C-alpha cells in the first residue's frame, strides 16, 4: 500500500463580482415589478406580495458579503434574473472544462508536476453541464493526460468524496497521481428570484493534486485517512434532470427545477451530523478534536461553521483555526472547503494536523485528515 498526499491545489476565481447591495437592488426591483404586474390579485387577497430582500439580513443570516460569478449582467437584469452564457460549439472547450483547466494548471504548478505525471482525472461537482461525454474526460484531453477520467456528483461533498476515491486508488496502486477538479457554476442552478436563497451561491473552480507521498516534490499534506457518509434527505433538492420533458409541465419554468432547500432544517440537522462525523473520524484515529491545528470547512454559512468548530474543538475556535472564505465567495458548493484550504494552509508547521470537511445535499459529509510535511 502506498501513502497518498495532497501536493498542490489551485483556484480559478471568476472576474465578475456581485456585492450584496447590487444583488438586493436587483431583487427588489424584480419584486416591485412582480407586485405591480399582479396588483389586482394582490389587492383581491389572491396573492401575497413579494417582499424586499436586505443586505443586513444576508450578512447576519449567512456571513456572505459578495460572490464571484461567470456572468453578472443577466443575474442583475430584473428582466432576466439568471446568468447568460455564450452558446459554445461542440468543437470548443466547455465552460466547466475551461474553468477547471485554469485551477488544474495552478495545482499542477504548485505540485511541481506536468500533465504527463497524472494518470487519473476526477471531475467532482454538484452539476455537470451535459450528460456525456464526461467533463473529466474533456479536461483530461485538454491537458493531454493519459490514463482515465470520470465525473462524480455528491453535491457539496463532491470534493472530499473525490479526494477519497483518488486517495484509495493511489493507496492500492491502481493510479500513481490524480487530479481532482471541482468546477462549480452554482449561479446556473440558483433561483435568483427567491429571496430566501438568492444570496447563497457563487461560481468558482478548484483543483487538487494527489500522489504517492514519496514522490512529492515539495511541502505537502499526507492524507492520514478519509471518511464519507450519506443519509437521504429531501431538505436540499433540485428536480432538474434528463426526464424533464417526459413529465407534464416538465419543461415549464418550475421552481423545483432549481436549487431548493429548507434552510432551517438543513441547519439543525447538518450541524450535529457533521460534528459527530468529525468527532468519530478523529476518535478512530486515536485523536481528540483539539489535536487539529486547522479545519477547512464547507463554506455555506458562518454560524453553522462556528457551531461545528466549537463542537469539534470543545471551545470557541480562533478565526485562524477555521478560516472562512464565504464572505468573498458565498457558497461555492464542493469547492468551498478546497478554496479555504488552498488559501490558508501554507503557514502550517511540520507535523501539524488539519481536516478538510465538506457537507451538504444528500445529506452527505466527507472528511479528509491531513498531516503537514515540510
Ligand atoms: N432578506 C430579508 N429577509 C429575509 C430574506 C432576505 N433575503 N430571506 C428570508 N428572510 C426572512 C424570512 O422570510 C423570515 O421571515 P419570518 O421570520 O417573518 O418568517 C426571516 O427572514 C428568517 O428567515 P429564515 O429562512 O428562517 O432565516 P435563517 O436564519 O434560517 O437563514 C439560511 C437562512 C438559508 C441562511 C440558513 O437557514 C442556512 O444557512 N441554512 C443552511 C444552508 C445550507 O447549508 N445549505 C446547504 C446548501 S448546499
GROMACS .gro file of N, CA, C and O and ligand atoms in nm, residues 24 27 51-55 57-58 60-62 155-156 194-201 236 259 261-268 270 298 300-302 304 331 333 359-361, ligand 1:
model
  220
   24UNK      N    1  -2.931   4.286  -0.395
   24UNK     CA    2  -3.056   4.326  -0.329
   24UNK      C    3  -3.128   4.430  -0.414
   24UNK      O    4  -3.252   4.424  -0.429
   27UNK      N    5  -3.296   4.240  -0.690
   27UNK     CA    6  -3.407   4.159  -0.640
   27UNK      C    7  -3.527   4.248  -0.607
   27UNK      O    8  -3.641   4.217  -0.643
   51UNK      N    9  -4.179   4.024  -0.097
   51UNK     CA   10  -4.116   4.115  -0.001
   51UNK      C   11  -3.974   4.147  -0.046
   51UNK      O   12  -3.911   4.068  -0.116
   52UNK      N   13  -3.925   4.261   0.002
   52UNK     CA   14  -3.788   4.301  -0.034
   52UNK      C   15  -3.684   4.216   0.039
   52UNK      O   16  -3.709   4.167   0.148
   53UNK      N   17  -3.569   4.203  -0.024
   53UNK     CA   18  -3.453   4.139   0.041
   53UNK      C   19  -3.373   4.248   0.111
   53UNK      O   20  -3.400   4.368   0.093
   54UNK      N   21  -3.275   4.208   0.191
   54UNK     CA   22  -3.192   4.310   0.258
   54UNK      C   23  -3.050   4.260   0.280
   54UNK      O   24  -3.026   4.145   0.317
   55UNK      N   25  -2.957   4.354   0.256
   55UNK     CA   26  -2.815   4.327   0.275
   55UNK      C   27  -2.787   4.286   0.420
   55UNK      O   28  -2.714   4.190   0.448
   57UNK      N   29  -2.984   4.145   0.636
   57UNK     CA   30  -3.029   4.008   0.664
   57UNK      C   31  -2.929   3.907   0.609
   57UNK      O   32  -2.894   3.810   0.676
   58UNK      N   33  -2.884   3.930   0.488
   58UNK     CA   34  -2.794   3.833   0.423
   58UNK      C   35  -2.666   3.815   0.506
   58UNK      O   36  -2.624   3.702   0.534
   60UNK      N   37  -2.618   3.887   0.823
   60UNK     CA   38  -2.647   3.830   0.955
   60UNK      C   39  -2.679   3.680   0.945
   60UNK      O   40  -2.631   3.599   1.023
   61UNK      N   41  -2.760   3.642   0.845
   61UNK     CA   42  -2.805   3.503   0.835
   61UNK      C   43  -2.697   3.411   0.780
   61UNK      O   44  -2.696   3.292   0.810
   62UNK      N   45  -2.606   3.464   0.697
   62UNK     CA   46  -2.513   3.375   0.628
   62UNK      C   47  -2.366   3.411   0.643
   62UNK      O   48  -2.279   3.324   0.632
  155UNK      N   49  -2.302   1.648  -0.473
  155UNK     CA   50  -2.337   1.785  -0.436
  155UNK      C   51  -2.220   1.853  -0.363
  155UNK      O   52  -2.106   1.842  -0.406
  156UNK      N   53  -2.250   1.921  -0.253
  156UNK     CA   54  -2.146   1.999  -0.184
  156UNK      C   55  -2.032   1.914  -0.132
  156UNK      O   56  -1.925   1.966  -0.099
  194UNK      N   57  -3.586   3.411  -0.573
  194UNK     CA   58  -3.640   3.367  -0.443
  194UNK      C   59  -3.557   3.433  -0.332
  194UNK      O   60  -3.438   3.404  -0.318
  195UNK      N   61  -3.619   3.520  -0.253
  195UNK     CA   62  -3.538   3.597  -0.158
  195UNK      C   63  -3.480   3.510  -0.046
  195UNK      O   64  -3.383   3.548   0.018
  196UNK      N   65  -3.541   3.392  -0.021
  196UNK     CA   66  -3.490   3.304   0.084
  196UNK      C   67  -3.351   3.248   0.050
  196UNK      O   68  -3.279   3.203   0.139
  197UNK      N   69  -3.319   3.245  -0.080
  197UNK     CA   70  -3.191   3.181  -0.114
  197UNK      C   71  -3.110   3.257  -0.219
  197UNK      O   72  -3.001   3.215  -0.254
  198UNK      N   73  -3.159   3.371  -0.268
  198UNK     CA   74  -3.095   3.433  -0.385
  198UNK      C   75  -2.951   3.477  -0.359
  198UNK      O   76  -2.876   3.501  -0.452
  199UNK      N   77  -2.913   3.484  -0.232
  199UNK     CA   78  -2.779   3.534  -0.195
  199UNK      C   79  -2.679   3.421  -0.171
  199UNK      O   80  -2.562   3.446  -0.146
  200UNK      N   81  -2.725   3.297  -0.181
  200UNK     CA   82  -2.645   3.187  -0.125
  200UNK      C   83  -2.520   3.152  -0.205
  200UNK      O   84  -2.414   3.128  -0.146
  201UNK      N   85  -2.530   3.146  -0.339
  201UNK     CA   86  -2.423   3.081  -0.416
  201UNK      C   87  -2.334   3.174  -0.497
  201UNK      O   88  -2.373   3.284  -0.535
  236UNK      N   89  -3.256   1.946   0.080
  236UNK     CA   90  -3.186   2.020  -0.026
  236UNK      C   91  -3.211   1.937  -0.152
  236UNK      O   92  -3.172   1.820  -0.158
  259UNK      N   93  -3.224   2.497  -0.744
  259UNK     CA   94  -3.193   2.464  -0.605
  259UNK      C   95  -3.309   2.500  -0.511
  259UNK      O   96  -3.362   2.611  -0.516
  261UNK      N   97  -3.422   2.452  -0.088
  261UNK     CA   98  -3.383   2.399   0.043
  261UNK      C   99  -3.475   2.445   0.153
  261UNK      O  100  -3.536   2.550   0.144
  262UNK      N  101  -3.481   2.363   0.255
  262UNK     CA  102  -3.546   2.402   0.379
  262UNK      C  103  -3.430   2.440   0.472
  262UNK      O  104  -3.379   2.357   0.547
  263UNK      N  105  -3.388   2.569   0.460
  263UNK     CA  106  -3.263   2.614   0.523
  263UNK      C  107  -3.256   2.589   0.672
  263UNK      O  108  -3.152   2.549   0.725
  264UNK      N  109  -3.366   2.615   0.741
  264UNK     CA  110  -3.369   2.596   0.887
  264UNK      C  111  -3.342   2.451   0.925
  264UNK      O  112  -3.264   2.421   1.015
  265UNK      N  113  -3.412   2.359   0.853
  265UNK     CA  114  -3.395   2.216   0.882
  265UNK      C  115  -3.253   2.171   0.849
  265UNK      O  116  -3.192   2.093   0.923
  266UNK      N  117  -3.202   2.220   0.736
  266UNK     CA  118  -3.065   2.184   0.697
  266UNK      C  119  -2.971   2.223   0.809
  266UNK      O  120  -2.887   2.144   0.854
  267UNK      N  121  -2.987   2.346   0.852
  267UNK     CA  122  -2.901   2.398   0.959
  267UNK      C  123  -2.907   2.306   1.082
  267UNK      O  124  -2.804   2.260   1.132
  268UNK      N  125  -3.029   2.277   1.128
  268UNK     CA  126  -3.048   2.199   1.252
  268UNK      C  127  -2.999   2.056   1.239
  268UNK      O  128  -2.947   1.998   1.334
  270UNK      N  129  -2.784   1.925   0.990
  270UNK     CA  130  -2.649   1.901   0.938
  270UNK      C  131  -2.540   1.933   1.041
  270UNK      O  132  -2.437   1.865   1.046
  298UNK      N  133  -1.666   2.321   0.481
  298UNK     CA  134  -1.756   2.362   0.373
  298UNK      C  135  -1.805   2.503   0.402
  298UNK      O  136  -1.832   2.538   0.517
  300UNK      N  137  -2.085   2.728   0.366
  300UNK     CA  138  -2.224   2.757   0.336
  300UNK      C  139  -2.278   2.869   0.425
  300UNK      O  140  -2.352   2.954   0.379
  301UNK      N  141  -2.239   2.865   0.551
  301UNK     CA  142  -2.298   2.957   0.647
  301UNK      C  143  -2.203   2.975   0.765
  301UNK      O  144  -2.155   2.878   0.823
  302UNK      N  145  -2.175   3.100   0.799
  302UNK     CA  146  -2.073   3.129   0.901
  302UNK      C  147  -2.115   3.075   1.039
  302UNK      O  148  -2.034   3.014   1.109
  304UNK      N  149  -2.311   2.831   1.106
  304UNK     CA  150  -2.302   2.685   1.100
  304UNK      C  151  -2.157   2.640   1.127
  304UNK      O  152  -2.131   2.551   1.207
  331UNK      N  153  -2.141   3.054  -0.101
  331UNK     CA  154  -2.133   2.908  -0.103
  331UNK      C  155  -2.096   2.866  -0.246
  331UNK      O  156  -2.169   2.898  -0.340
  333UNK      N  157  -2.047   2.548  -0.325
  333UNK     CA  158  -2.072   2.405  -0.323
  333UNK      C  159  -1.942   2.328  -0.292
  333UNK      O  160  -1.871   2.366  -0.200
  359UNK      N  161  -1.986   1.921   0.332
  359UNK     CA  162  -2.116   1.861   0.365
  359UNK      C  163  -2.226   1.932   0.290
  359UNK      O  164  -2.210   2.046   0.248
  360UNK      N  165  -2.336   1.863   0.271
  360UNK     CA  166  -2.448   1.927   0.201
  360UNK      C  167  -2.552   1.828   0.155
  360UNK      O  168  -2.580   1.729   0.224
  361UNK      N  169  -2.607   1.855   0.035
  361UNK     CA  170  -2.720   1.778  -0.015
  361UNK      C  171  -2.690   1.629  -0.016
  361UNK      O  172  -2.576   1.585  -0.032
  375LIG     N1  173  -3.397   3.939   0.315
  375LIG     C1  174  -3.472   3.974   0.421
  375LIG     N2  175  -3.543   3.884   0.492
  375LIG     C2  176  -3.539   3.756   0.455
  375LIG     C3  177  -3.464   3.714   0.344
  375LIG     C4  178  -3.392   3.811   0.272
  375LIG     N3  179  -3.316   3.780   0.166
  375LIG     N4  180  -3.477   3.581   0.330
  375LIG     C5  181  -3.557   3.540   0.428
  375LIG     N5  182  -3.597   3.645   0.504
  375LIG     C6  183  -3.686   3.643   0.618
  375LIG     C7  184  -3.774   3.520   0.620
  375LIG     O1  185  -3.887   3.536   0.541
  375LIG     C8  186  -3.803   3.504   0.767
  375LIG     O2  187  -3.907   3.592   0.799
  375LIG     P1  188  -4.018   3.546   0.906
  375LIG     O3  189  -3.942   3.526   1.035
  375LIG     O4  190  -4.111   3.662   0.906
  375LIG     O5  191  -4.076   3.419   0.853
  375LIG     C9  192  -3.677   3.555   0.836
  375LIG     O6  193  -3.611   3.637   0.739
  375LIG    C10  194  -3.586   3.440   0.877
  375LIG     O7  195  -3.570   3.352   0.765
  375LIG     P2  196  -3.505   3.208   0.774
  375LIG     O8  197  -3.509   3.143   0.641
  375LIG     O9  198  -3.564   3.134   0.889
  375LIG    O10  199  -3.354   3.253   0.806
  375LIG     P3  200  -3.235   3.171   0.865
  375LIG    O11  201  -3.184   3.247   0.981
  375LIG    O12  202  -3.267   3.026   0.883
  375LIG    O13  203  -3.127   3.185   0.749
  375LIG    C11  204  -3.028   3.050   0.575
  375LIG    C12  205  -3.149   3.132   0.621
  375LIG    C13  206  -3.064   2.982   0.443
  375LIG    C14  207  -2.911   3.145   0.553
  375LIG    C15  208  -2.991   2.946   0.681
  375LIG    O14  209  -3.103   2.871   0.718
  375LIG    C16  210  -2.884   2.849   0.634
  375LIG    O15  211  -2.773   2.888   0.601
  375LIG     N6  212  -2.913   2.718   0.635
  375LIG    C17  213  -2.820   2.617   0.593
  375LIG    C18  214  -2.794   2.638   0.450
  375LIG    C19  215  -2.702   2.534   0.393
  375LIG    O16  216  -2.603   2.496   0.447
  375LIG     N7  217  -2.735   2.490   0.277
  375LIG    C20  218  -2.655   2.398   0.211
  375LIG    C21  219  -2.665   2.431   0.069
  375LIG     S1  220  -2.558   2.327  -0.017
   0.00000   0.00000   0.00000
